[in-house]
PDB file of C-alpha atoms in Angstrom:
ATOM      1  CA  MET A 525     -34.973   3.155 -12.184  1.00  0.00           C
ATOM      2  CA  LYS A 526     -38.406   4.667 -11.979  1.00  0.00           C
ATOM      3  CA  ARG A 527     -41.404   3.287 -10.080  1.00  0.00           C
ATOM      4  CA  ILE A 528     -44.852   3.967 -11.528  1.00  0.00           C
ATOM      5  CA  ALA A 529     -47.944   3.283  -9.408  1.00  0.00           C
ATOM      6  CA  LEU A 530     -51.436   2.941 -10.844  1.00  0.00           C
ATOM      7  CA  SER A 531     -54.469   2.861  -8.561  1.00  0.00           C
ATOM      8  CA  THR A 532     -56.719   0.096  -9.863  1.00  0.00           C
ATOM      9  CA  PHE A 533     -60.068  -1.526  -9.345  1.00  0.00           C
ATOM     10  CA  ARG A 534     -60.095  -4.782 -11.255  1.00  0.00           C
ATOM     11  CA  ASN A 535     -58.153  -4.025 -14.448  1.00  0.00           C
ATOM     12  CA  ARG A 536     -59.113  -0.342 -14.694  1.00  0.00           C
ATOM     13  CA  ILE A 537     -57.871   2.864 -13.130  1.00  0.00           C
ATOM     14  CA  SER A 538     -60.139   3.299 -10.132  1.00  0.00           C
ATOM     15  CA  SER A 539     -62.610   6.153 -10.561  1.00  0.00           C
ATOM     16  CA  ARG A 540     -61.459   7.549  -7.222  1.00  0.00           C
ATOM     17  CA  LEU A 541     -58.206   6.882  -5.421  1.00  0.00           C
ATOM     18  CA  ASP A 542     -60.091   6.063  -2.234  1.00  0.00           C
ATOM     19  CA  SER A 543     -62.016   3.283  -4.036  1.00  0.00           C
ATOM     20  CA  ALA A 544     -58.882   1.565  -5.357  1.00  0.00           C
ATOM     21  CA  ASP A 545     -58.392  -1.902  -3.931  1.00  0.00           C
ATOM     22  CA  GLU A 546     -55.000  -2.478  -5.545  1.00  0.00           C
ATOM     23  CA  ILE A 547     -51.922  -0.552  -6.552  1.00  0.00           C
ATOM     24  CA  LEU A 548     -50.064  -1.796  -9.600  1.00  0.00           C
ATOM     25  CA  ILE A 549     -46.347  -0.984  -9.297  1.00  0.00           C
ATOM     26  CA  LEU A 550     -44.252  -1.094 -12.457  1.00  0.00           C
ATOM     27  CA  THR A 551     -40.497  -0.601 -12.220  1.00  0.00           C
ATOM     28  CA  LEU A 552     -38.957   0.875 -15.350  1.00  0.00           C
ATOM     29  CA  GLU A 553     -35.424   1.034 -16.603  1.00  0.00           C
ATOM     30  CA  ASP A 554     -34.859   2.846 -19.912  1.00  0.00           C
ATOM     31  CA  LYS A 555     -38.660   2.797 -20.525  1.00  0.00           C
ATOM     32  CA  GLN A 556     -38.672  -1.005 -20.257  1.00  0.00           C
ATOM     33  CA  VAL A 557     -40.714  -2.765 -17.568  1.00  0.00           C
ATOM     34  CA  LYS A 558     -38.266  -4.621 -15.325  1.00  0.00           C
ATOM     35  CA  SER A 559     -40.780  -5.736 -12.707  1.00  0.00           C
ATOM     36  CA  ARG A 560     -44.506  -5.689 -12.070  1.00  0.00           C
ATOM     37  CA  GLU A 561     -46.212  -6.116  -8.714  1.00  0.00           C
ATOM     38  CA  THR A 562     -49.846  -5.831  -7.669  1.00  0.00           C
ATOM     39  CA  ILE A 563     -50.330  -4.819  -4.057  1.00  0.00           C
ATOM     40  CA  ARG A 564     -53.700  -5.216  -2.374  1.00  0.00           C
ATOM     41  CA  ILE A 565     -54.562  -2.219  -0.222  1.00  0.00           C
ATOM     42  CA  ILE A 566     -57.211  -2.485   2.479  1.00  0.00           C
ATOM     43  CA  PRO A 567     -56.723   0.526   4.739  1.00  0.00           C
ATOM     44  CA  SER A 568     -58.863   1.586   7.660  1.00  0.00           C
ATOM     45  CA  SER A 569     -59.116   5.147   6.310  1.00  0.00           C
ATOM     46  CA  PRO A 570     -58.298   7.148   3.162  1.00  0.00           C
ATOM     47  CA  LEU A 571     -55.284   8.696   4.918  1.00  0.00           C
ATOM     48  CA  ASP A 572     -53.999   5.207   5.771  1.00  0.00           C
ATOM     49  CA  LYS A 573     -54.249   4.359   2.065  1.00  0.00           C
ATOM     50  CA  ILE A 574     -52.233   7.467   1.178  1.00  0.00           C
ATOM     51  CA  GLN A 575     -49.616   6.561   3.784  1.00  0.00           C
ATOM     52  CA  ARG A 576     -49.367   3.042   2.352  1.00  0.00           C
ATOM     53  CA  ILE A 577     -48.892   4.450  -1.163  1.00  0.00           C
ATOM     54  CA  ILE A 578     -46.161   6.767   0.128  1.00  0.00           C
ATOM     55  CA  GLU A 579     -44.444   3.755   1.753  1.00  0.00           C
ATOM     56  CA  LEU A 580     -44.412   2.001  -1.649  1.00  0.00           C
ATOM     57  CA  ASN A 581     -42.142   4.856  -2.777  1.00  0.00           C
ATOM     58  CA  PRO A 582     -43.351   5.435  -6.339  1.00  0.00           C
ATOM     59  CA  ASN A 583     -41.971   8.286  -8.417  1.00  0.00           C
ATOM     60  CA  VAL A 584     -45.317   8.694 -10.176  1.00  0.00           C
ATOM     61  CA  LEU A 585     -48.899   7.864  -9.184  1.00  0.00           C
ATOM     62  CA  ILE A 586     -51.522   7.618 -11.917  1.00  0.00           C
ATOM     63  CA  CYS A 587     -55.014   7.661 -10.450  1.00  0.00           C
ATOM     64  CA  GLY A 588     -58.604   8.735 -10.879  1.00  0.00           C
ATOM     65  CA  GLY A 589     -60.206  11.416  -8.755  1.00  0.00           C
ATOM     66  CA  LEU A 590     -58.774  12.315  -5.378  1.00  0.00           C
ATOM     67  CA  THR A 591     -59.382  14.818  -2.641  1.00  0.00           C
ATOM     68  CA  GLN A 592     -57.340  17.964  -2.303  1.00  0.00           C
ATOM     69  CA  LEU A 593     -55.937  16.672   1.011  1.00  0.00           C
ATOM     70  CA  CYS A 594     -54.760  13.399  -0.571  1.00  0.00           C
ATOM     71  CA  ASN A 595     -53.264  15.259  -3.533  1.00  0.00           C
ATOM     72  CA  HIS A 596     -51.406  17.584  -1.171  1.00  0.00           C
ATOM     73  CA  LYS A 597     -50.007  14.743   0.979  1.00  0.00           C
ATOM     74  CA  LEU A 598     -48.796  12.809  -2.061  1.00  0.00           C
ATOM     75  CA  LYS A 599     -47.127  15.818  -3.661  1.00  0.00           C
ATOM     76  CA  ASN A 600     -45.471  16.715  -0.342  1.00  0.00           C
ATOM     77  CA  SER A 601     -43.906  13.245  -0.465  1.00  0.00           C
ATOM     78  CA  SER A 602     -42.239  14.064  -3.806  1.00  0.00           C
ATOM     79  CA  ILE A 603     -44.617  11.842  -5.764  1.00  0.00           C
ATOM     80  CA  THR A 604     -45.682  13.170  -9.154  1.00  0.00           C
ATOM     81  CA  VAL A 605     -49.447  12.757  -9.253  1.00  0.00           C
ATOM     82  CA  ILE A 606     -51.306  12.329 -12.534  1.00  0.00           C
ATOM     83  CA  PRO A 607     -54.926  12.524 -11.356  1.00  0.00           C
ATOM     84  CA  TRP A 608     -58.339  12.396 -13.028  1.00  0.00           C
ATOM     85  CA  THR A 609     -57.266   9.568 -15.324  1.00  0.00           C
ATOM     86  CA  LYS A 610     -59.614   6.814 -16.452  1.00  0.00           C
ATOM     87  CA  GLY A 611     -59.525   3.689 -18.581  1.00  0.00           C
ATOM     88  CA  ASN A 612     -57.947   0.270 -18.763  1.00  0.00           C
ATOM     89  CA  ALA A 613     -54.802   0.252 -16.597  1.00  0.00           C
ATOM     90  CA  GLU A 614     -52.585  -1.267 -19.309  1.00  0.00           C
ATOM     91  CA  ASP A 615     -53.799   1.261 -21.894  1.00  0.00           C
ATOM     92  CA  VAL A 616     -53.228   4.144 -19.485  1.00  0.00           C
ATOM     93  CA  PHE A 617     -49.737   2.882 -18.663  1.00  0.00           C
ATOM     94  CA  ASN A 618     -48.897   2.662 -22.379  1.00  0.00           C
ATOM     95  CA  GLN A 619     -50.149   6.239 -22.839  1.00  0.00           C
ATOM     96  CA  PHE A 620     -47.834   7.269 -20.002  1.00  0.00           C
ATOM     97  CA  LEU A 621     -44.864   5.551 -21.674  1.00  0.00           C
ATOM     98  CA  GLU A 622     -45.705   7.303 -24.954  1.00  0.00           C
ATOM     99  CA  GLY A 623     -45.683  10.660 -23.170  1.00  0.00           C
ATOM    100  CA  LYS A 624     -49.403  11.222 -23.647  1.00  0.00           C
ATOM    101  CA  LEU A 625     -50.114  11.617 -19.921  1.00  0.00           C
ATOM    102  CA  SER A 626     -48.619  14.274 -17.737  1.00  0.00           C
ATOM    103  CA  GLU A 627     -49.236  16.053 -14.498  1.00  0.00           C
ATOM    104  CA  SER A 628     -50.504  19.006 -16.515  1.00  0.00           C
ATOM    105  CA  VAL A 629     -53.249  17.019 -18.306  1.00  0.00           C
ATOM    106  CA  SER A 630     -55.633  17.902 -15.490  1.00  0.00           C
ATOM    107  CA  THR A 631     -54.768  18.830 -11.965  1.00  0.00           C
ATOM    108  CA  GLY A 632     -58.377  18.836 -10.895  1.00  0.00           C
ATOM    109  CA  ASN A 633     -57.775  22.218  -9.269  1.00  0.00           C
ATOM    110  CA  GLU A 634     -60.641  23.683 -11.238  1.00  0.00           C
ATOM    111  CA  LEU A 635     -62.936  21.355  -9.280  1.00  0.00           C
ATOM    112  CA  PHE A 636     -61.428  22.437  -5.988  1.00  0.00           C
ATOM    113  CA  ASP A 637     -61.546  26.105  -7.000  1.00  0.00           C
ATOM    114  CA  ASN A 638     -65.218  25.854  -8.044  1.00  0.00           C
ATOM    115  CA  ALA A 639     -66.117  24.221  -4.745  1.00  0.00           C
ATOM    116  CA  LYS A 640     -64.748  27.255  -2.873  1.00  0.00           C
ATOM    117  CA  THR A 641     -67.029  29.741  -4.616  1.00  0.00           C
TER     118      THR A 641
END
């Protein structure tokens, strides 16, 4: 089974991971949704939010923008991060199932790299 997490604000992918107020967890078996759970997240800090997401133990996190530190912590926890995604959460999830989203779509590293210059 595979657990897919989507960071949401209302019914959309949150524009930034730190502005997400909910995490939608979908459990898949053979590309079929076996369970769906919405978890409200109200952390005291962005790092607390990341820790809470790690505790949910998803295989994949689909989210909007995120900081380099958050990206690093998630990837160090063996979570595949698909960042810089936007749109209706259901539409984005369907794109993921169809193989239209991947970690390589945009890592956002170009933003981090440009900030260093």
